[in-house]
Tab-separated table of C-alpha atoms and ligand atoms in Angstrom:
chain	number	residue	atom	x	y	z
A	141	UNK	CA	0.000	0.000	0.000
A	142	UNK	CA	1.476	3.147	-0.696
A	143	UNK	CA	2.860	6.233	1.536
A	144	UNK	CA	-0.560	8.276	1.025
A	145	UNK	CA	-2.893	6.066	1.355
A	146	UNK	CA	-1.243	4.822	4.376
A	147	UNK	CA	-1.183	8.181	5.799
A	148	UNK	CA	-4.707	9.073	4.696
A	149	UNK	CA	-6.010	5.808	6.798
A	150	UNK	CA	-4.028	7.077	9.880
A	151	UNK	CA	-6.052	10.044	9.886
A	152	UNK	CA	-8.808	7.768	9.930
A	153	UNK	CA	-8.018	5.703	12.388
A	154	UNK	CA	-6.743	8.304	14.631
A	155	UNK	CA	-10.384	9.611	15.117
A	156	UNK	CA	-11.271	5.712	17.395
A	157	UNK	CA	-10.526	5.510	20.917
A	158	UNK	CA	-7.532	3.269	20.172
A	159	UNK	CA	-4.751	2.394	22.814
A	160	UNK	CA	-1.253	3.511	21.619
A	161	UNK	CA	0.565	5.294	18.586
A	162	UNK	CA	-0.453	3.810	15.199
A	163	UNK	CA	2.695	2.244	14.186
A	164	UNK	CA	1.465	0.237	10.811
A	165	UNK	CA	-1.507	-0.109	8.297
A	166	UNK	CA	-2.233	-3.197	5.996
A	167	UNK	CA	-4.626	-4.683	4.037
A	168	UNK	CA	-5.794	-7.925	5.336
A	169	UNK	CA	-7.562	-10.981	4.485
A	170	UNK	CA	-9.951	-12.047	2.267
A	171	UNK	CA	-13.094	-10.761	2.291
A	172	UNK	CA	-15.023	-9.779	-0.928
A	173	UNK	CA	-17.185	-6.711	0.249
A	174	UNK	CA	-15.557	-4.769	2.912
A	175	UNK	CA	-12.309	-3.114	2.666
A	176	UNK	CA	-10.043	-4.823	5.552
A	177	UNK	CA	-7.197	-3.121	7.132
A	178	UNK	CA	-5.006	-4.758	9.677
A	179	UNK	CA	-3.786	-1.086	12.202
A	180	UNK	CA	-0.956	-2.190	14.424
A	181	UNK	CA	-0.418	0.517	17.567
A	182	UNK	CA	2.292	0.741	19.951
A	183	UNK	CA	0.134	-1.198	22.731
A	184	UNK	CA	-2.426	-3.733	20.336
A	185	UNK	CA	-3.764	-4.609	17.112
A	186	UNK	CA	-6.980	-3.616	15.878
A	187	UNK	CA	-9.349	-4.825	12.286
A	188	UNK	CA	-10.159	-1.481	10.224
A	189	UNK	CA	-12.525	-1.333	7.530
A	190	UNK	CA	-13.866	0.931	5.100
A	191	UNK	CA	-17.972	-0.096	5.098
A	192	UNK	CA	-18.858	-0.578	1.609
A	193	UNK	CA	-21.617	1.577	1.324
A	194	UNK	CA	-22.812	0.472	-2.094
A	195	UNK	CA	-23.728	-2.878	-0.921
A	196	UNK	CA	-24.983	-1.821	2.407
A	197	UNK	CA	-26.726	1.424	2.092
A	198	UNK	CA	-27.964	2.028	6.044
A	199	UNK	CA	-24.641	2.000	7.628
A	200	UNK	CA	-26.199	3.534	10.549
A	201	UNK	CA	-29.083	0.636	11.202
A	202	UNK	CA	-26.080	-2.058	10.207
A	203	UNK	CA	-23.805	-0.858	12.994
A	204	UNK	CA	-27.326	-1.291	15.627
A	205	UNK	CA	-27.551	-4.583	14.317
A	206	UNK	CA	-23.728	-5.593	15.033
A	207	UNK	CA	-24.214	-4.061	18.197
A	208	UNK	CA	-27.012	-5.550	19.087
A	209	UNK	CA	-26.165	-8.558	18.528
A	210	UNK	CA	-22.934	-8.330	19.764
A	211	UNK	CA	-23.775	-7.214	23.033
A	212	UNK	CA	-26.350	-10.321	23.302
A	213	UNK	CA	-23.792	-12.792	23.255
A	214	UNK	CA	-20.723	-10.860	24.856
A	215	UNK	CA	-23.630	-11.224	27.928
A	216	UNK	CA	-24.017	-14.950	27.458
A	217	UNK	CA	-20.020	-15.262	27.797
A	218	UNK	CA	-19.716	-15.869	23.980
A	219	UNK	CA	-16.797	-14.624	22.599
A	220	UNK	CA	-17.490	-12.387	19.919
A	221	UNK	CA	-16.546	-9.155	17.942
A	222	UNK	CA	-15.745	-5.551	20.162
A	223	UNK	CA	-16.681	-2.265	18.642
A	224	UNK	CA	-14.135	0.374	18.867
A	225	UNK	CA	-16.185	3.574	18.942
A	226	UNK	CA	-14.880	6.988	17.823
A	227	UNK	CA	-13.252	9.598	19.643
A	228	UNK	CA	-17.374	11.042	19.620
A	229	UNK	CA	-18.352	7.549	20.834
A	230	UNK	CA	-20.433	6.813	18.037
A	231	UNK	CA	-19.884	3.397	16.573
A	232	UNK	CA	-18.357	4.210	13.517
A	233	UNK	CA	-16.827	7.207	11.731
A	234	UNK	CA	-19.660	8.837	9.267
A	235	UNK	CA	-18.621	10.816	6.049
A	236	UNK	CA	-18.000	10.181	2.473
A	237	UNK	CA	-16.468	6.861	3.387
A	238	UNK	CA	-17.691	5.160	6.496
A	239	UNK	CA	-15.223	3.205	8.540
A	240	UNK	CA	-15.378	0.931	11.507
A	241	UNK	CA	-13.081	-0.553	14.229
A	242	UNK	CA	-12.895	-3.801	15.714
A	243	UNK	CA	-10.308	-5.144	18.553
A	244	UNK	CA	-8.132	-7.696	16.431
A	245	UNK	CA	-9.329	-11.121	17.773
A	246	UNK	CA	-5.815	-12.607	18.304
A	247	UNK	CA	-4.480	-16.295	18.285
A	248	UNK	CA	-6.925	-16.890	15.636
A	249	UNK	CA	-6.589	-18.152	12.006
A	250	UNK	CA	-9.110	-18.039	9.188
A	251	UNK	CA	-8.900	-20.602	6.334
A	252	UNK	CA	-9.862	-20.002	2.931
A	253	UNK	CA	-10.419	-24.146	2.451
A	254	UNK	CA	-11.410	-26.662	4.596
A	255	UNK	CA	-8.200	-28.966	4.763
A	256	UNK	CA	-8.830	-30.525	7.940
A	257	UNK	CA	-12.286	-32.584	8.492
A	258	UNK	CA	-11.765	-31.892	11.862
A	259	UNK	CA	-11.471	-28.047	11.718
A	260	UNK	CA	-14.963	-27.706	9.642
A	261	UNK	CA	-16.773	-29.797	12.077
A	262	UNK	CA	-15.474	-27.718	14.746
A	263	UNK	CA	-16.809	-24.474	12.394
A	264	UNK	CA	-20.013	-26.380	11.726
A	265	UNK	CA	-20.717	-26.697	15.430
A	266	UNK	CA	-20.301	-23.030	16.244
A	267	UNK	CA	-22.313	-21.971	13.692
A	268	UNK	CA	-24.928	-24.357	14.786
A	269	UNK	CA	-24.195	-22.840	18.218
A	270	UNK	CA	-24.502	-19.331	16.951
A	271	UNK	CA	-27.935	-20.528	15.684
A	272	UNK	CA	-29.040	-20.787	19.375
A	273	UNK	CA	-27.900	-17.911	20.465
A	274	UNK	CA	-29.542	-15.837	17.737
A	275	UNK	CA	-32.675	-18.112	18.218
A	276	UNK	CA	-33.104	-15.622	21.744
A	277	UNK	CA	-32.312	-12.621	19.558
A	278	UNK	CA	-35.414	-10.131	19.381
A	279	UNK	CA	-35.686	-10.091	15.862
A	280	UNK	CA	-37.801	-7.108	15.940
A	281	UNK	CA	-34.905	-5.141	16.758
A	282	UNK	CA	-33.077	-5.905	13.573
A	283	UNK	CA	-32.814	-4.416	10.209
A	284	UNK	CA	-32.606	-6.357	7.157
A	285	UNK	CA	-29.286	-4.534	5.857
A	286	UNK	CA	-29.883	-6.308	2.600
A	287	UNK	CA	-33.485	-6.973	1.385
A	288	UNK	CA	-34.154	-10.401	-0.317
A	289	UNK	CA	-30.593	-11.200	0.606
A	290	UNK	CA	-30.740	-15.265	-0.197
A	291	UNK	CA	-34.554	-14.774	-2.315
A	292	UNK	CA	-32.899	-16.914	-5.031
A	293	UNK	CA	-35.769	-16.656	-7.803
A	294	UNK	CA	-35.052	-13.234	-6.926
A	295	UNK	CA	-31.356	-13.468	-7.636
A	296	UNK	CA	-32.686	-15.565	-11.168
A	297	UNK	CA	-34.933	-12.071	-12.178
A	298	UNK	CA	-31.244	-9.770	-11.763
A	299	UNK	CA	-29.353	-12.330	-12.921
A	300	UNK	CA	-31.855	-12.186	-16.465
A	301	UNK	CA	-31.653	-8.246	-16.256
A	302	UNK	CA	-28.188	-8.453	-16.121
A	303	UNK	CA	-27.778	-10.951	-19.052
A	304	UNK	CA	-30.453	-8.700	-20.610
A	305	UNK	CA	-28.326	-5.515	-20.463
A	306	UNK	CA	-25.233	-7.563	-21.417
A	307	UNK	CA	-23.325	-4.088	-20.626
A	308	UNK	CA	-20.145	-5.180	-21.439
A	309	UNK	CA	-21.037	-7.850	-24.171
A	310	UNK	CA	-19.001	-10.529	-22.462
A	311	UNK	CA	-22.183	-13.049	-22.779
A	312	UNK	CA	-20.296	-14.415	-25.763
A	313	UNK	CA	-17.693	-15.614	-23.580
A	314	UNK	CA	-20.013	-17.465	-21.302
A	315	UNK	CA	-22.880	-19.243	-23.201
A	316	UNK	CA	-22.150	-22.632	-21.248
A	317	UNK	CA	-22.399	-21.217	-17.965
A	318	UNK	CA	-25.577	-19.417	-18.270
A	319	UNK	CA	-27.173	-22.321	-20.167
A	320	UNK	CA	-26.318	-23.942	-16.779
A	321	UNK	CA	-28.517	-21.056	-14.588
A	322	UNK	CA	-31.104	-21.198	-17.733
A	323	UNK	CA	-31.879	-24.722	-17.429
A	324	UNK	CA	-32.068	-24.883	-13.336
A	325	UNK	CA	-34.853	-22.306	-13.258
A	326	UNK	CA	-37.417	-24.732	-12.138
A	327	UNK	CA	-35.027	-25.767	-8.922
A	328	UNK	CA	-34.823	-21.912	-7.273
A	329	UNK	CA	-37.891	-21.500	-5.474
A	330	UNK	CA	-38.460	-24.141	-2.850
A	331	UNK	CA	-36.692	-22.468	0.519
A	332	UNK	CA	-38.798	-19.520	-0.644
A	333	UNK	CA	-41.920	-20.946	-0.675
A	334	UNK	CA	-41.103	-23.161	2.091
A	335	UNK	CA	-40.979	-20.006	4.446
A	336	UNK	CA	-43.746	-18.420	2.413
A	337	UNK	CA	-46.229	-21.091	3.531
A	338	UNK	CA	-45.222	-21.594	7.111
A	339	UNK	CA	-43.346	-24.984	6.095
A	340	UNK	CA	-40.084	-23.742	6.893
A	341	UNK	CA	-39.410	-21.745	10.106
A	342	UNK	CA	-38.284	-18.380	9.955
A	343	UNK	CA	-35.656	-17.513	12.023
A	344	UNK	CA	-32.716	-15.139	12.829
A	345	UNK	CA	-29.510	-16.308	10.687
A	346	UNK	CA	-26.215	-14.976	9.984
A	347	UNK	CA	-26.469	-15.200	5.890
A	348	UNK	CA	-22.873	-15.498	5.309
A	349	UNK	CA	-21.796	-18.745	7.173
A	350	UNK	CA	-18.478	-19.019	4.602
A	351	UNK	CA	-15.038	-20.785	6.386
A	352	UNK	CA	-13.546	-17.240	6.360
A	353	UNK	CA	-16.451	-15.652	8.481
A	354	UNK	CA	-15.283	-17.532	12.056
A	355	UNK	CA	-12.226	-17.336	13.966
A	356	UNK	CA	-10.760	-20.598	14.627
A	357	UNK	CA	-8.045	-20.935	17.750
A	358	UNK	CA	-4.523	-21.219	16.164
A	359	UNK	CA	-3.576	-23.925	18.325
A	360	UNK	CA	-6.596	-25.926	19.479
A	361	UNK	CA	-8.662	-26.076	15.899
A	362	UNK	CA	-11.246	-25.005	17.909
A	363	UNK	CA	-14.188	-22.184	16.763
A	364	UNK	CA	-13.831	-18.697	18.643
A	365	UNK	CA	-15.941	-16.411	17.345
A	366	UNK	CA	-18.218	-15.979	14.408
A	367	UNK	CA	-17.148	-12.067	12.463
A	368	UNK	CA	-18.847	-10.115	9.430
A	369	UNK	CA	-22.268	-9.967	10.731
A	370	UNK	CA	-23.600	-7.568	8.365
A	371	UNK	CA	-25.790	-9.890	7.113
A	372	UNK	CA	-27.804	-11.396	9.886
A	373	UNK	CA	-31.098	-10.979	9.104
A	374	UNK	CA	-34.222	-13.072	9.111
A	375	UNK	CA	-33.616	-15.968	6.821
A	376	UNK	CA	-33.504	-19.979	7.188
A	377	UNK	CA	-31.636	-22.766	8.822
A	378	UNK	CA	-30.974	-23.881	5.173
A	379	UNK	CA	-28.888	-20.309	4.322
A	380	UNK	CA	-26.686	-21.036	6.993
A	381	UNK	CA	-25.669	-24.730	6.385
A	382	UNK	CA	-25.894	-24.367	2.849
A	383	UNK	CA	-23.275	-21.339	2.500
A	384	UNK	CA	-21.071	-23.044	4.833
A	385	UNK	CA	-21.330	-26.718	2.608
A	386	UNK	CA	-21.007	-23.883	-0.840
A	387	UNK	CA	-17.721	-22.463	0.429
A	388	UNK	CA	-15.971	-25.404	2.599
A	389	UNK	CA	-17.154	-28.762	1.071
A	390	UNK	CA	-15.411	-28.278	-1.721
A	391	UNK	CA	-12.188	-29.980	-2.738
A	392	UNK	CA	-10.506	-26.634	-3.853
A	393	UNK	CA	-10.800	-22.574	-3.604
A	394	UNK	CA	-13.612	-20.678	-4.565
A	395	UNK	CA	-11.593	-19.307	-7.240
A	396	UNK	CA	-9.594	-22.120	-7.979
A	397	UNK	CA	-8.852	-22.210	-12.153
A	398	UNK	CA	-8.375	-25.918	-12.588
A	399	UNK	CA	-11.962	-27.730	-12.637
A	400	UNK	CA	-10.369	-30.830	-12.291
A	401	UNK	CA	-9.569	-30.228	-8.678
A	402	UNK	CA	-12.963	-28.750	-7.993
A	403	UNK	CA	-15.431	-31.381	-6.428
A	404	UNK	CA	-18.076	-31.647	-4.185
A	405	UNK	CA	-16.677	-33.889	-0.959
A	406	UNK	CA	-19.027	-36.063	0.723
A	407	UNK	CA	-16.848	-36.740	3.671
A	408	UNK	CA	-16.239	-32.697	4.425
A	409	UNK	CA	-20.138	-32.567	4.152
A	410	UNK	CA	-20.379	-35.078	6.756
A	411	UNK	CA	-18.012	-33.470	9.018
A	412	UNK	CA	-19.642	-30.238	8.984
A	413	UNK	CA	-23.327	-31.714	9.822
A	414	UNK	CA	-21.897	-33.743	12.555
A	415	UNK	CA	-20.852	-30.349	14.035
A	416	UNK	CA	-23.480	-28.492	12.838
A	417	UNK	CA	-26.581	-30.624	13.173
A	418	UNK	CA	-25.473	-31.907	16.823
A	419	UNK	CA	-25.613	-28.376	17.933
A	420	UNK	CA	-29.488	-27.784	16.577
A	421	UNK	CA	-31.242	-30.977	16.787
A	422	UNK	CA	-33.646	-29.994	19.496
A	423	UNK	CA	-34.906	-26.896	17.108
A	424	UNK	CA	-34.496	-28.474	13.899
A	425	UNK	CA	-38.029	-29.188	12.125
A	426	UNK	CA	-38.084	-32.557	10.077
A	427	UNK	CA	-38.503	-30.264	6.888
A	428	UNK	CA	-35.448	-28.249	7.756
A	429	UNK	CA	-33.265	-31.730	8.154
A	430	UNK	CA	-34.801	-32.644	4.610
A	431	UNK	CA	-34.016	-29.901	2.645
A	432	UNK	CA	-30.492	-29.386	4.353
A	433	UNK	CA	-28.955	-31.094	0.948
A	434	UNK	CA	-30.977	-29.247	-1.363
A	435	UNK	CA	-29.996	-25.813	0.526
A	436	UNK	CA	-26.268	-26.930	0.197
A	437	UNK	CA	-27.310	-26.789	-3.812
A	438	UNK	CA	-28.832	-23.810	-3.760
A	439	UNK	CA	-26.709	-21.474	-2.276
A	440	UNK	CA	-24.161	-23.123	-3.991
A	441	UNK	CA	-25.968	-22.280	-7.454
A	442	UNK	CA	-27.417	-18.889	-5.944
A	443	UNK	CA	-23.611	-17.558	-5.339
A	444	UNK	CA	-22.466	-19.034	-8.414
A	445	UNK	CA	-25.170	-17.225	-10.786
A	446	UNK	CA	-24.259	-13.649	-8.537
A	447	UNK	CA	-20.631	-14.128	-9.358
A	448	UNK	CA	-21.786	-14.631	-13.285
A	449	UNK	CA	-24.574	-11.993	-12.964
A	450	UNK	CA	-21.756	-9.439	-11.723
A	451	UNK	CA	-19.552	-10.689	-14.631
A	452	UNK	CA	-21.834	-9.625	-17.014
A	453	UNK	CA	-22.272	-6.448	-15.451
A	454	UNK	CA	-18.442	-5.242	-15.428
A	455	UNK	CA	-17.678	-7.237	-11.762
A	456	UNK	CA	-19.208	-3.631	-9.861
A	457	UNK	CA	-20.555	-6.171	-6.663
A	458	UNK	CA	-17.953	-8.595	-5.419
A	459	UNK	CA	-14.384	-7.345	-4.804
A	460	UNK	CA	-11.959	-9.308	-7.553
A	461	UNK	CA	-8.365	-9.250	-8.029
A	462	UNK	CA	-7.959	-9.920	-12.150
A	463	UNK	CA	-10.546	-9.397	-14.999
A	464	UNK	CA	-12.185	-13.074	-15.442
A	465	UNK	CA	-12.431	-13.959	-11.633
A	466	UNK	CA	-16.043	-13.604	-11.091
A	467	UNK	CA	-16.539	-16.154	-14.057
A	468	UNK	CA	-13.335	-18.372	-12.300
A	469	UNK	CA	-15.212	-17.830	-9.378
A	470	UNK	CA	-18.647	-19.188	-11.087
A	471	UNK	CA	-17.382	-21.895	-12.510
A	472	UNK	CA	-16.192	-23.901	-9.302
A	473	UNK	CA	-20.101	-23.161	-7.963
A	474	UNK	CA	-21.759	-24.931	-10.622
A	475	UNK	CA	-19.332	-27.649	-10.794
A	476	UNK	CA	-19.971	-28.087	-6.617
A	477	UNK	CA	-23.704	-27.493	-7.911
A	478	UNK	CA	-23.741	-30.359	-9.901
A	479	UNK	CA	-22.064	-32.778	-7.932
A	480	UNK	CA	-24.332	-31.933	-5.337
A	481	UNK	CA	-27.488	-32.475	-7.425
A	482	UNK	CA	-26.112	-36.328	-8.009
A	483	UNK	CA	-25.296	-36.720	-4.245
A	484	UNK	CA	-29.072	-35.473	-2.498
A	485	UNK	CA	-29.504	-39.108	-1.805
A	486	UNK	CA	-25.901	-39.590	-0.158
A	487	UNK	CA	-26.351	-36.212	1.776
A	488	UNK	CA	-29.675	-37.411	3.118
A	489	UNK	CA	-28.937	-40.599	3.915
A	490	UNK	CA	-25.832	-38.688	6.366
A	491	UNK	CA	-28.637	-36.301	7.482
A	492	UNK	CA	-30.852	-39.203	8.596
A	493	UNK	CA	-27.659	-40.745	10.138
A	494	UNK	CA	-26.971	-37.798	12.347
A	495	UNK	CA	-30.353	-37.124	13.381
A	496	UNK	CA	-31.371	-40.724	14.308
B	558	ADP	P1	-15.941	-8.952	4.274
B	558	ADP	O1	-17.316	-8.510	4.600
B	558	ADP	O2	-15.297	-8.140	3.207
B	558	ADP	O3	-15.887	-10.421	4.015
B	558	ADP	P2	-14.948	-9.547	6.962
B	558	ADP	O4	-15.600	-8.784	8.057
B	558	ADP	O5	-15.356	-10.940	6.762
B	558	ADP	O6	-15.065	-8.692	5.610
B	558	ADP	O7	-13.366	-9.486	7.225
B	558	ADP	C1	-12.428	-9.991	6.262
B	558	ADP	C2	-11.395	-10.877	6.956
B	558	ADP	O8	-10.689	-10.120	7.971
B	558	ADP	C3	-11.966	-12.072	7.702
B	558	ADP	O9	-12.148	-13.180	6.842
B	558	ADP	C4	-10.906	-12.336	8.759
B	558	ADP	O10	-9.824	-13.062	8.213
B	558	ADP	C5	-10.385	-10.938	9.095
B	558	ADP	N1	-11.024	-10.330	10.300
B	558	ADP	C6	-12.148	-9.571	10.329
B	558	ADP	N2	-12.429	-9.149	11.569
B	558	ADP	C7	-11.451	-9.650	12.373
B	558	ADP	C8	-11.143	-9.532	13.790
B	558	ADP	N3	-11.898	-8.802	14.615
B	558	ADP	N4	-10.035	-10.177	14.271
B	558	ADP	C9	-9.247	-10.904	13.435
B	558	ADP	N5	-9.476	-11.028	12.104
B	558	ADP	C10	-10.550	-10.419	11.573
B	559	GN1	C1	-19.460	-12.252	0.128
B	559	GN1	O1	-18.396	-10.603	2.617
B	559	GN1	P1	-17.907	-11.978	2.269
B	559	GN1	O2	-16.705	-11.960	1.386
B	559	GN1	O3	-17.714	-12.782	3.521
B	559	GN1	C2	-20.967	-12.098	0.036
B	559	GN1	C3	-21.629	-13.450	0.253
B	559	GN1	C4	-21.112	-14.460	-0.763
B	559	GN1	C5	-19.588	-14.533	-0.654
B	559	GN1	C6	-18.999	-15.421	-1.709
B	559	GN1	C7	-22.714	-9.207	1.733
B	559	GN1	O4	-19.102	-12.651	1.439
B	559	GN1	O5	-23.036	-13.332	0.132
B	559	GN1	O6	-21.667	-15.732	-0.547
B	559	GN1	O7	-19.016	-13.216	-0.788
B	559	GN1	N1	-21.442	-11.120	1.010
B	559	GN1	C8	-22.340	-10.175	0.668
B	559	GN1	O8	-17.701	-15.759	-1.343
B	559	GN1	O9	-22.852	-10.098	-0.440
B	560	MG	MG1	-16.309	-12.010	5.217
C-alpha cells in the first residue's frame, strides 16, 4: 500500500478511541465486500474497515444490528466481535467513506479451504451454536441490511436483467455457464416458498456462514468467534448450512482455475453436519433436516449465478483481483452445484444418520 494512502487511513483511524501510537496499516484478508485493514499501535492490534456503502446502504441501522447482537452474546459469555467507537463515541466514523473498528481477535486463524475434516466440524458446530444464540435474539430489533438477501428466484430475475443488459457484451464468452442457470430455473424457489407457507421456520440467521467468516483458535482447531455480521437478518436454517457446505465442502478454492480439482466432498459434508446438526437438533423441524442437501445446492448455485450476474455487469458487486475472476469464481459453484445435485440421496442418507 502506498505512503498516502497509508497516511490518509491514519487520519482515519486516529479519530477511534484506540490504545497507543499507530505504528502500521495493511490490508488484510480475504473478504469480498468490505475493505479490511489490519492497524498495528504501539500497545495492540486492531481490524479497520472501510464499510462498503454500495452494498450496504444504512450504515447507521447495520452498525445497531452488530451491536445488538454483539452485546447479546458478549452477555451470554460468547466470545465475539468488540466495537471500537470513535473519539465522539459513536460506533463508527460517518462521512463520504464510512469506517469501523474492531479489537483484532488474536491467536486466531481463518482458512480459505477446509483442509482438515476436523477443523470444519469444529466451524459447523459453532455456527450451529450461533444458531441458538440468535434463536433468543429479538428479531424485531433488527434491520434487514440487505433486502431479499438469499430470495434466489429473486437473484434468477437480476441475474436475467443483467444478461439482458449484457453491458459489457461478455455473454459471448459465457454461453455454457448461463445455459447452466437457464436450465435450473425450475429448482430456485423451494426455501422460498417453504418459508412463504409456514413450512419452513423463519428464524434469525447470519447469511454469510463461509469458512472465512469464524475465527478458529490457532492452536486448538477449535471455533472462537463468528465475524462479518452484516448480514444477519431473518432468513432460514438452510442459508446457513448451505453457505457453509457452498464455500468449505469443496475440494478446492472458490476461485480455484483448474476444474479438475474442484469437487463436491461427501466426507467434508459429513463433518460439517456432525458439528453443525449436533448443535441444533432440538430446534431443527423434520422439513429443515430434509431440505439441508438441497440448501447446500442452492446457495451453492445462488452464489455461483451472482458471481456470473456481476460478470456480465463489469464485476461492480464482489471485490476481484484480475478481470475473469467472477466467471473463475462461477465456474467452481456450478461444478460443486452439480455434484451436489447427483449426491441429495448420499447427503440425506448422512442427514438421517446424524439425526437418528
Ligand atoms: P468482508 O465482509 O469483506 O468479508 P470480513 O468482516 O469478513 O469482511 O473481514 C475480512 C477478513 O478479515 C476475515 O475473513 C478475517 O480473516 C479478518 N477479520 C475480520 N475481523 C477480524 C477480527 N476482529 N479479528 C481478526 N481477524 C478479523
Ligand atoms: C461475500 O463478505 P464476504 O466476502 O464474507 C458475500 C456473500 C457471498 C460470498 C462469496 C454481503 O461474502 O453473500 O456468498 O461473498 N457477502 C455479501 O464468497 O454479499
Ligand atoms: Mg467475510
Amino acid at each position: 500500500m502506498n505512503v498516502q494512502y497509508t497516511n490518509e487511513y491514519k487520519t482515519v483511524a486516529q479519530q477511534f478511541c484506540l490504545q497507543g501510537e499507530v505504528t502500521e496499516i495493511c490490508p488484510y484478508g480475504e473478504g469480498h465486500i468490505n475493505l479490511t485493514l489490519l492497524v498495528t499501535t504501539t500497545e495492540k492490534r486492531y481490524i479497520m474497515q472501510k464499510m462498503n456503502t454500495r452494498v450496504f446502504n444504512d450504515p447507521d441501522s447495520l452498525m445497531a444490528n452488530i451491536c445488538g447482537v454483539t452485546e447479546h452474546l458478549r452477555a451470554r459469555g460468547i466470545e465475539t466481535l468488540n466495537v471500537v467507537p470513535t473519539k465522539d463515541g459513536q460506533p463508527f466514523l460517518k462521512g463520504e467513506e464510512c469506517y469501523r473498528v474492531y479489537d483484532f481477535i488474536e491467536n486466531t486463524v481463518t482458512y480459505q479451504t477446509a483442509t482438515d475434516k476436523e477443523v470444519f466440524k469444529n466451524s459447523g458446530k459453532a455456527f450451529g451454536e450461533f444458531q441458538n444464540y440468535l434463536a433468543e435474539f429479538d428479531a424485531s430489533k433488527l434491520t434487514e441490511t440487505i433486502k431479499r438477501f438469499h430470495d434466489t428466484p429473486k437473484r434468477f430475475a437480476d441475474f436475467k436483467a443483467a444478461l439482458t443488459a449484457d453491458a459489457f457484451n461478455r455473454a459471448k464468452d459465457c454461453q455454457k455457464e448461463i445455459e447452466f442457470v437457464l436450465a435450473r430455473e425450475n429448482t430456485y424457489g423451494i426455501a422460498m416458498e417453504g418459508l412463504k407457507d409456514g413450512s419452513l421456520p423463519l428464524r434469525v440467521t447470519h447469511n454469510d456462514t463461509k469458512l472465512n467468516n469464524i475465527l478458529m483458535d490457532a492452536e486448538t482447531g477449535k471455533a472462537r468467534a463468528v465475524i462479518d455480521l452484516d448480514t444477519i437478518m431473518p432468513g432460514s436454517m438452510l442459508f446457513d448450512f448451505g453457505d457453509s457446505i457452498r464455500f468449505g465442502a469443496s475440494t478446492a478454492a472458490e476461485d480455484e482455475q483448474d476444474l479438475d480439482k474442484v469437487h463436491f466432498d461427501i466426507e467434508l459434508f459429513r463433518a460439517y453436519a456432525e458439528g453443525y446438526c449436533g448443535a441444533v437438533k432440538d430446534s431443527i423441524t423434520p422439513r429443515e433436516a430434509e431440505l439441508l442437501p438441497y440448501g447446500s445446492y442452492l446457495m451453492t448455485i445462488e452464489c455461483g449465478m451472482r458471481f456470473l450476474g456481476d460478470y456480465l455487469a463489469g464485476d461492480t458487486y464482489f471485490a476481484t483481483k484480475y478481470e475473469g475472476h467472477n466467471l473463475v469464481r462461477c465456474r467452481t459453484q456450478f461444478r460443486l452445484a452439480e455434484e451436489m445435485q447427483a449426491n441429495f440421496d448420499k447427503m440425506s442418507k448422512i442427514i438421517g444418520e446424524i439425526l437418528k
